[in-house]
PDB file of C-alpha atoms in Angstrom:
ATOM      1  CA  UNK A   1     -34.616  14.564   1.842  1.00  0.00           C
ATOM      2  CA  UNK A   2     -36.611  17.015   0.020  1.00  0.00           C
ATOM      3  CA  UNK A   3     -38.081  18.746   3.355  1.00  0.00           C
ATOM      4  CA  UNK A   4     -34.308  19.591   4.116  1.00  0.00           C
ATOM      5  CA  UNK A   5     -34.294  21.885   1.527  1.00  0.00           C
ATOM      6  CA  UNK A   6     -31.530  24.287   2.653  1.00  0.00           C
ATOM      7  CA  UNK A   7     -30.606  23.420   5.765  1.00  0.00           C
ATOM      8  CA  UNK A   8     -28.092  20.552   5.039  1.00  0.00           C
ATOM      9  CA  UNK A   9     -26.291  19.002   8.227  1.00  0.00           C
ATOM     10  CA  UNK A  10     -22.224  19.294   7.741  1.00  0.00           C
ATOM     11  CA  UNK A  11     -22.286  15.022   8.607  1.00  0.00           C
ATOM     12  CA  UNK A  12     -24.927  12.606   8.702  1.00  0.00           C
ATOM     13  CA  UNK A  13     -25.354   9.302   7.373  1.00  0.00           C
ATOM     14  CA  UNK A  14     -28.359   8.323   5.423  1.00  0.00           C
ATOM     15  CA  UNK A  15     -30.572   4.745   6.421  1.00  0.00           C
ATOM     16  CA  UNK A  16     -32.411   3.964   3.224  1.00  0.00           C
ATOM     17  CA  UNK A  17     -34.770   1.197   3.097  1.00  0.00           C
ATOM     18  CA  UNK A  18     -34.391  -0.280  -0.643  1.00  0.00           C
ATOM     19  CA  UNK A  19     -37.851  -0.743  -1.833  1.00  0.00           C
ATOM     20  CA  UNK A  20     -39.196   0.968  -3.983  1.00  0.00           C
ATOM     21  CA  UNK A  21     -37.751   3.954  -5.995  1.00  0.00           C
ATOM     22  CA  UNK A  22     -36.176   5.042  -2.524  1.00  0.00           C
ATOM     23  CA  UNK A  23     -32.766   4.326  -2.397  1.00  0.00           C
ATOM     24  CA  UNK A  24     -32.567   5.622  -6.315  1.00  0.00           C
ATOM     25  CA  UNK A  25     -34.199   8.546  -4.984  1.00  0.00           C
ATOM     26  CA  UNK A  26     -32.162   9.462  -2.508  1.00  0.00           C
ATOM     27  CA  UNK A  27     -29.571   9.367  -4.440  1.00  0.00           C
ATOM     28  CA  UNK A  28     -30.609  11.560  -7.121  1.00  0.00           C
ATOM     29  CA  UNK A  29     -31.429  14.035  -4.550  1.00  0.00           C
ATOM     30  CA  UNK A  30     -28.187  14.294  -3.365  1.00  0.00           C
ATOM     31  CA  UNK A  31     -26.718  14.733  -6.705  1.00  0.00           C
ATOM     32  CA  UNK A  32     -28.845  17.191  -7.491  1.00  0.00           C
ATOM     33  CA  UNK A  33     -28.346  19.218  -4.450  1.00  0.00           C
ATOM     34  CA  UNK A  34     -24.285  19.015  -4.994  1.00  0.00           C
ATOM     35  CA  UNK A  35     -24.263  16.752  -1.048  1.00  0.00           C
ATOM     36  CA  UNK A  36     -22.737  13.673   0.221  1.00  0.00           C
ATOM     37  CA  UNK A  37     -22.938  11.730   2.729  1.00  0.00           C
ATOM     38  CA  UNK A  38     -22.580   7.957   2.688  1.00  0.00           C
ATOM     39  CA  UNK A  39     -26.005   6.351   2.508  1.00  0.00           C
ATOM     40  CA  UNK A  40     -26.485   2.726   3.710  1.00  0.00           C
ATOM     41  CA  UNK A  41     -29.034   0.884   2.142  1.00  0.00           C
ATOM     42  CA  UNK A  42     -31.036  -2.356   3.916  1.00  0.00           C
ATOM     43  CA  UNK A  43     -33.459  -4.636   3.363  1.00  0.00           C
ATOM     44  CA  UNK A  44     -35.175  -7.885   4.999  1.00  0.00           C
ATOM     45  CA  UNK A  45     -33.770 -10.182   2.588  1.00  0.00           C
ATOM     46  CA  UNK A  46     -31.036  -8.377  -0.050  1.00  0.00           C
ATOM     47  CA  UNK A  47     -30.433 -10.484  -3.306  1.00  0.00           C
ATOM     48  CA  UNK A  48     -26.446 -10.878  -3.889  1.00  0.00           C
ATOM     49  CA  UNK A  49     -27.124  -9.306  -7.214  1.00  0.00           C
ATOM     50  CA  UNK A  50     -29.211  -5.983  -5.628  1.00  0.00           C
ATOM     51  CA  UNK A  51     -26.518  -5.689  -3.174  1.00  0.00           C
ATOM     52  CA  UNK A  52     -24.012  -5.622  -5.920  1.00  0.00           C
ATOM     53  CA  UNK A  53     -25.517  -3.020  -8.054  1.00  0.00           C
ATOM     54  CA  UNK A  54     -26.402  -0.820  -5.028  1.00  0.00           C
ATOM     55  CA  UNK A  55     -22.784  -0.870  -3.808  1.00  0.00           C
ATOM     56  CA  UNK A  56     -21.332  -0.366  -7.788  1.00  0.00           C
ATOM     57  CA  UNK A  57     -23.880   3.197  -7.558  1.00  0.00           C
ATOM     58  CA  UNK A  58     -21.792   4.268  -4.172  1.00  0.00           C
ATOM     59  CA  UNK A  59     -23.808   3.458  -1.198  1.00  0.00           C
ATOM     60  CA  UNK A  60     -21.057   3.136   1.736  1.00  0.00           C
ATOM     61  CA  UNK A  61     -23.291  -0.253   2.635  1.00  0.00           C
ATOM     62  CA  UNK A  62     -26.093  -2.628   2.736  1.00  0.00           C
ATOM     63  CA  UNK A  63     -27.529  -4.835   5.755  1.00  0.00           C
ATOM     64  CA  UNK A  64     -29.649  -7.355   5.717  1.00  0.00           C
ATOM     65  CA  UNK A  65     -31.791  -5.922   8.603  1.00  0.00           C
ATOM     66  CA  UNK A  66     -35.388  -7.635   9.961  1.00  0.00           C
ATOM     67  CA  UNK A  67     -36.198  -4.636  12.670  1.00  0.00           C
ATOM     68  CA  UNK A  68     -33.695  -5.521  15.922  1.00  0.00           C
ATOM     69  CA  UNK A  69     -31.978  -1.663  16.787  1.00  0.00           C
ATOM     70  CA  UNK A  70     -28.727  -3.311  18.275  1.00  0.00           C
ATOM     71  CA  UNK A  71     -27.841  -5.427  15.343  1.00  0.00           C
ATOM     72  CA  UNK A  72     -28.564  -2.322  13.284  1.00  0.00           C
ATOM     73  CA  UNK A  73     -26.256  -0.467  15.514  1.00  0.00           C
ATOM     74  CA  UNK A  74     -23.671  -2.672  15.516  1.00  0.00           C
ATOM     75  CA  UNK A  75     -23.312  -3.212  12.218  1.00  0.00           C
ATOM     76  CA  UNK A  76     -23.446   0.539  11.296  1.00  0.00           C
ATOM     77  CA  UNK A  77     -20.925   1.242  13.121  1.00  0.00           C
ATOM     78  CA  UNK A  78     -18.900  -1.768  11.153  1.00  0.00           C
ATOM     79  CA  UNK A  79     -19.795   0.167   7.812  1.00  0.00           C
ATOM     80  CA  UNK A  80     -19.042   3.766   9.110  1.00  0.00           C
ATOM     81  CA  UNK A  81     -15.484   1.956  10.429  1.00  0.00           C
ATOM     82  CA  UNK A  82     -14.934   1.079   7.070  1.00  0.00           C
ATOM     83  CA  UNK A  83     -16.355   3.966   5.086  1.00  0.00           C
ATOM     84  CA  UNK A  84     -14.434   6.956   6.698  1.00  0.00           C
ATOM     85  CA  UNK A  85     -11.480   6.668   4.475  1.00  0.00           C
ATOM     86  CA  UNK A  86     -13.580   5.874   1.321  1.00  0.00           C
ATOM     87  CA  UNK A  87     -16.054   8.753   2.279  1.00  0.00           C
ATOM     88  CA  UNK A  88     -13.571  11.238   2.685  1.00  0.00           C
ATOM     89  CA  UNK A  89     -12.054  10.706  -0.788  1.00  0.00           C
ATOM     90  CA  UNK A  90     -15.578  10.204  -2.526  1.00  0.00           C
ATOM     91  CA  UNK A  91     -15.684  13.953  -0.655  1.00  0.00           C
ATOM     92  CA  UNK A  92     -12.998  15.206  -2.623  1.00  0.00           C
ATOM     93  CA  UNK A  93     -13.723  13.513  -5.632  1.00  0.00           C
ATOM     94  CA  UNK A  94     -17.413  15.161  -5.644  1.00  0.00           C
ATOM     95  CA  UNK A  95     -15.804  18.810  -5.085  1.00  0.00           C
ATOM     96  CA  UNK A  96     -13.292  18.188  -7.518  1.00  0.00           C
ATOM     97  CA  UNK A  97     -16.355  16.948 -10.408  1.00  0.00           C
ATOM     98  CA  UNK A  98     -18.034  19.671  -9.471  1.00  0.00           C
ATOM     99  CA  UNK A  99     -15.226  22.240 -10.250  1.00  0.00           C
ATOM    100  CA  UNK A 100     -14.732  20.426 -13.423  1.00  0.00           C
ATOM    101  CA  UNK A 101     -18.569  20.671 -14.238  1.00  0.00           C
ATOM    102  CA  UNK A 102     -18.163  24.446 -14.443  1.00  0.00           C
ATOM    103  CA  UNK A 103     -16.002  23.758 -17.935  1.00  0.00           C
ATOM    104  CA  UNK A 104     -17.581  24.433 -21.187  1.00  0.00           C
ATOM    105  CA  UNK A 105     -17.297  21.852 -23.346  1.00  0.00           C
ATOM    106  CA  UNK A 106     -14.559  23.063 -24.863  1.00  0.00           C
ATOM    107  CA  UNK A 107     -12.364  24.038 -22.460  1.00  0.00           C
ATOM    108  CA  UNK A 108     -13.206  20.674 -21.253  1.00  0.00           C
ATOM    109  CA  UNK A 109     -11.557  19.322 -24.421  1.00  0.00           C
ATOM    110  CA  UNK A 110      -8.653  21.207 -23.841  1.00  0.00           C
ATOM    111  CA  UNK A 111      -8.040  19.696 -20.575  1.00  0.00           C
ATOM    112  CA  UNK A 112      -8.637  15.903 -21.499  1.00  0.00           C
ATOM    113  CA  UNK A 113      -6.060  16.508 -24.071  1.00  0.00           C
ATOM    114  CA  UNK A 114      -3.405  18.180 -22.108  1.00  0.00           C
ATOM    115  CA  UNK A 115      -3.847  15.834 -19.303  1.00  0.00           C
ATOM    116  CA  UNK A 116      -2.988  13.619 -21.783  1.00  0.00           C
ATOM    117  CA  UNK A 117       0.487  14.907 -22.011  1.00  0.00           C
ATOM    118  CA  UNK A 118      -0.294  17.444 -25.687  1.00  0.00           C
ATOM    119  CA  UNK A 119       1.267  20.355 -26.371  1.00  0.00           C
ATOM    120  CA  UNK A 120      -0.959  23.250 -27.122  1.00  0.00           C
ATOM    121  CA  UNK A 121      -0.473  22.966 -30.803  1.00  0.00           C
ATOM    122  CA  UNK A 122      -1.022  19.374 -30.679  1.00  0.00           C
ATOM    123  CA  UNK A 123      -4.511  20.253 -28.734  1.00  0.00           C
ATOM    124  CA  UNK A 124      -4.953  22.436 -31.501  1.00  0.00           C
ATOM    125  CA  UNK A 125      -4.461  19.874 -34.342  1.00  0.00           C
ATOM    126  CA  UNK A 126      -6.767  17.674 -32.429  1.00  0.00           C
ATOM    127  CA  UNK A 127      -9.472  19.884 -31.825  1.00  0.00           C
ATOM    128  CA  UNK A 128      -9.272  21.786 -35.171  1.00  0.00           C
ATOM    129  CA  UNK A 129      -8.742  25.275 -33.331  1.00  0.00           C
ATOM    130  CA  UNK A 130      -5.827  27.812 -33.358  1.00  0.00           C
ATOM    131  CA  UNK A 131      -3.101  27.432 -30.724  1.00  0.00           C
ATOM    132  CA  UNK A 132      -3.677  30.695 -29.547  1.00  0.00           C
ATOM    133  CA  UNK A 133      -7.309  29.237 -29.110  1.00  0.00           C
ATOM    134  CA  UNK A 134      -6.237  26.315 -26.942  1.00  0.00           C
ATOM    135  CA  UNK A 135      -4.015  28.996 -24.837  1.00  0.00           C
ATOM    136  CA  UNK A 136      -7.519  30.965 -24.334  1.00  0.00           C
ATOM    137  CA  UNK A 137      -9.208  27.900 -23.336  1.00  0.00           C
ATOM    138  CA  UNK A 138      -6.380  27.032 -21.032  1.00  0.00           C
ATOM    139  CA  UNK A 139      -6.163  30.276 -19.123  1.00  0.00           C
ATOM    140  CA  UNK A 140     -10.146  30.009 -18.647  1.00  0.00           C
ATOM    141  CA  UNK A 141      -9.721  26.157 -16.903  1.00  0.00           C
ATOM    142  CA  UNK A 142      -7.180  27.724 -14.649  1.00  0.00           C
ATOM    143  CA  UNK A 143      -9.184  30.139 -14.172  1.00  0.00           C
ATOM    144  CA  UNK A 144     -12.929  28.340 -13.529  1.00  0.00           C
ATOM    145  CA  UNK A 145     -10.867  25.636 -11.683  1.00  0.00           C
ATOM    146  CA  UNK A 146      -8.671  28.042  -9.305  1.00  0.00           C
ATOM    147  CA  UNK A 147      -5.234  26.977 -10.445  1.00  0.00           C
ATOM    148  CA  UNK A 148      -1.795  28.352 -11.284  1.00  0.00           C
ATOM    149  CA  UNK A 149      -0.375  25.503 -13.497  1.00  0.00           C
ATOM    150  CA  UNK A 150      -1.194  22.168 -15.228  1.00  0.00           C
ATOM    151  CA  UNK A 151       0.026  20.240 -12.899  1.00  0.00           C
ATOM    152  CA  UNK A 152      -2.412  21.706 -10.519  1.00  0.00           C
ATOM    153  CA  UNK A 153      -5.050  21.124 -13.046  1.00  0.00           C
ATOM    154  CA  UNK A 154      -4.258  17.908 -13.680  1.00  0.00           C
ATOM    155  CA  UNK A 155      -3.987  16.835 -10.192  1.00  0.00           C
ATOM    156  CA  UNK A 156      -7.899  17.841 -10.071  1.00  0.00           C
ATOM    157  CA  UNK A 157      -8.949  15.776 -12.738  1.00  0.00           C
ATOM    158  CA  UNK A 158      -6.990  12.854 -11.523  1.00  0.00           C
ATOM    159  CA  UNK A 159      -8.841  13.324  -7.839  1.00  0.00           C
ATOM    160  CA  UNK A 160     -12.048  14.054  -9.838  1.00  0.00           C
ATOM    161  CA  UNK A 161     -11.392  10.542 -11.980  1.00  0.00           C
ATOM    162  CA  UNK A 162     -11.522  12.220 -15.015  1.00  0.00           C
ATOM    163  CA  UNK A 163     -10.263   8.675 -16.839  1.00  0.00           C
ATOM    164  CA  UNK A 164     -12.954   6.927 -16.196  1.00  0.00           C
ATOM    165  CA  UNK A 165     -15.190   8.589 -18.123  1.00  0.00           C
ATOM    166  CA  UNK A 166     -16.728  12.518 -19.719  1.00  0.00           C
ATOM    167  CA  UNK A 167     -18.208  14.462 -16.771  1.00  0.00           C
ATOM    168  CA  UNK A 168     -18.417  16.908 -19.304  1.00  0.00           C
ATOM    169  CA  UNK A 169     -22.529  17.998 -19.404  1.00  0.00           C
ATOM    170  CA  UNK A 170     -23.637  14.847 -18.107  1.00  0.00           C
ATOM    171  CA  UNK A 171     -24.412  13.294 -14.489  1.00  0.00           C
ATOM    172  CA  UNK A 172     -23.835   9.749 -14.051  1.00  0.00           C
ATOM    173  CA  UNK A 173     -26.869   7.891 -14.453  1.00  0.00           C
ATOM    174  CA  UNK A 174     -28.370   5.993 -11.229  1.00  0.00           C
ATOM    175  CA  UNK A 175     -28.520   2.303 -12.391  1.00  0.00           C
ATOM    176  CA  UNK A 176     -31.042   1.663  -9.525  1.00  0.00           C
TER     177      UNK A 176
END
């Protein structure tokens, strides 16, 4: 992955053998380089418990895979069935955290607690700032995020899955 260096392809689908650091490689090489694309990992004989944990850290797949190229097109082509729909939204949700990665921490505040449903002097109680403070903060997310209105705003954190955890200054660590 490294030799592409700049020259991403728009699509592709990335065959990972997982032995090795390579499938956690490959995977922190996309992150870091802001791509997607759905990676399938395989192996001669998977453990239920690998497969698990591979599939919980986003790979679109895993085959159990001894060397015959029809099998392993056949069953690709099962997976990339299957993974279209999930690959487009994982597509969205990686723009959308990326977006939200621009935030300072702060402003990043501001928009967990309106999405929450406070007011600005309620953010402001919270956060022990000045409402006209939280209204700064505000006008920056819209800014940084390219939107006209909370709802807009919170739509993006929503596709982004902002409740299911801080993206805040932090990328989510590879449990491979």
């Amino acid at each position: 992955l490294d030799e592409l260096g700049d020259r991403w392809p728009d699509h592709a689908w990335l065959i990972v053998a997982d032995e090795g650091d390579q499938l956690r490689d490959a995977l922190l090489c996309l992150n870091r380089s802001g791509q997607f694309y759905p990676i399938v990992a395989y192996s001669a004989k998977p453990q239920t418990a690998r497969v698990v944990d591979v599939l919980n850290a986003g790979c679109a797949g895993y085959l159990e895979w001894d060397g015959d190229a029809q099998e392993l097109r056949h069953r690709l082509e099962a997976i990339r069935e299957r993974g279209e729909q999930r690959a487009s939204r994982t597509v969205s949700q990686v723009r959308a955290q990326q977006r939200l990665e621009q935030l300072t921490k702060r402003e990043f505040e501001v928009l967990e607690s309106v999405c929450e449903g406070r007011s600005n002097k309620e953010v402001a109680t919270v956060l022990g700032i000045s409402p006209r403070t939280v209204e700064i903060h505000r006008a920056n997310v819209f800014n940084k995020l390219g939107v006209r209105n909370i709802a807009a705003a919170v739509r993006l954190s929503v596709e982004a899955q902002l409740g299911s955890g801080s993206l805040w200054g932090s990328q989510r660590e590879l449990a491979l």
